[in-house]
Amino acid sequence: MTMVSRLWCQKTWQNLALAKVLGKEPKTFSTLVQLKTDEAIDDNDSQAQTNDELIKSPSLGNYRLVYPEFLPDPNPLFRNGIREKLERMDMLNRRSVLSIPEFYVGSILAVTYSDPHAVGKINKFVGICILREGCGLRSSFLLRNVVNGEGVEVHYDLYDPAIQKIDCLRLEKRLDDELLYLRDAPLEYSTFPFDMEIEAKISESIPVNDIKIPLNPLPWSQRWERYNLKGVKEIVVNERRQKKAAALAKPWEKYDLMKTYRETIPEEEQNEIFSDVYTKLNELEIQKNILKRKYMLQRQKSSKTRTL
Amino acid sequence: MTSILKTFNGYQLFSKHLKQSLDMIAVPVRGRQNPPPRKRHPEWLPKPTHVRYNEDLTPENKEFLSEVASLNKGLHEMPKSPLNTELIQPAKWTQGSKRTGLIGKKIGVYPLWLKNGKKVLTTLIQIIDNEVVKYIPPEKFNPVKHSKHLHPKIKNGCLVLGAVNIDPQLITKEYYGIFNSAGVTPKKTLMRFTVTPNAALQSGTPLCAAHFKPGEFIDIRGKTIDRGFQGVMKRWGFKGMPASHGVTKTHRRPGNIGSGGKKARVMPGTKLPGHMGNRWRILKGVKILRINTKYNVIWVLAQNVPGEVNTMCYLYDTILPTKKNTSPHFPTYPPNDINALPEELYTDDVHPFTEPNIEYQSEQES
């Protein structure tokens, strides 16, 4: 068993190394054929939308979803006002150098990263964000894609100064907070082309992709039947495991007020924190929107010339 | 007379009949026979409550006093040191001289990135309202624990530092007396730092984070996290014993503790279960990476500074011979020049977040 796992680890590591060796020019490694009709529709929509798209920044009430890492760890053992303030200042300083887009678990990101071991000292990875964790400068996200028929995951720190660029190619949410079950799903569901282009924002609210994914047959990396997943088709396990999962389920936890109190920052404190960073974030947001609009206009022009 | 005696006898007889006819046998208690009496507050007395002395202040006076107490917020609020600056002469550091340390508060841990792209965890230590309360010259300084050297070459004096201002209305008159004589706002914590006579400072001198420079090495003393009574696996990192394969009742136990033959005893210093943590420990040779002069915060290259977050720790110049500092601010950074410093001070290898992204040069270009 250990030998098998070791071999598997080696294989994945080799593939990870492969991913790191990717040159400056992004190549397509995907096997899944993208539906071109959808993209075409999107493009048409974007032409109509870009003109109407307002320079709208997220409101203060929305900030806890857009910038979750600005909220500190709610554990009172680790809290200190001055430290949180300094950390926020550092985060804003980094954000003023690198524009970090709004993204969620389920969004597709492209990260350009300077890597001393890469061929051109620079690397690009495209993948679906399957995990977003940590707060403050420790916050990080996990991208997953398929390279040469093997699942590859790359873990990035959000405030790492070695990151050159972060693009949100497709802004959407999924039904779950973590998509780690993609590891045990068919590879086609975590395959995204490396030459994907930024999709235009269609609606004001963030679209939720309610795709239901089937899982591979057993064995799995985790006991998914215990997690109450919404984005998975149907989980088939034997009776014993079903019983165990039912025994371990805690359906009353959502009514536990003290638990939510312990695990979240109260609204008054959130307002205090976000009003502290509001002006700076708003400025950055406006700059980002201007850049985005310019990019979309350029794309429109280029597409027109192509059609002509 | 006889009649009187008789009546007395009668009484005794009567009392004998009333008594229970049981023979009490005293059984000797083994072990500790007379446990020391525990200190217990008498039930009939009211419980002592620490009530402050009623000073019969009018509400206006109370408001005025709390206003005065809240005004004294700390160092970075103070525009200029009230001291006679001529008394603080920037002396020259010489071999063997020892300057004061600082009292800090551990406020958290977060990562910084170096210029080579490496992520390092740093601990933030805030220096809050540090001021000199008292200087005790070498002749008068007589510590309980003497130096291990019988005849030290230089006899050290001692500086008493205080940190974290508190409301003077909350403390006792005796404690207030310490600060009143020095002309310093009352402090929450006091700490003693031995210094050579050439590093003496007058009482009232404010000390700030710029006392140290980025790149210097320091020792940090703090009280470790109290973990209570712990077993041998957590306290000493023993491996324990297997979870299965026929092992019963000894999964986290120490196993054999030695002894045998004629020794027939447990050797002193044997690692056994016991109380873990809540001890003074010194983390030596820690590098300072960054200093914020506005908030008086020091970033230190360590994630293992003893103590919990929000506890006090004490910073000293390191005693490690290879990392010793030869050109410090001596005896301290001049308190009137604080505004001349930039807000953020970094070492050369730290990447400030305001700087552009890290890019690596390819070998051909370089």
Tab-separated table of C-alpha atoms in Angstrom, chain B residues 258-267:
chain	number	residue	atom	x	y	z
B	258	GLY	CA	15.811	3.005	33.964
B	259	SER	CA	17.233	1.751	37.252
B	260	GLY	CA	18.297	-1.794	37.978
B	261	GLY	CA	21.029	-3.642	39.796
B	262	LYS	CA	22.134	-1.791	42.885
B	263	LYS	CA	20.887	1.647	41.902
B	264	ALA	CA	17.239	0.944	42.751
B	265	ARG	CA	16.132	4.507	42.280
B	266	VAL	CA	14.978	6.984	39.645
B	267	MET	CA	17.904	9.019	38.387
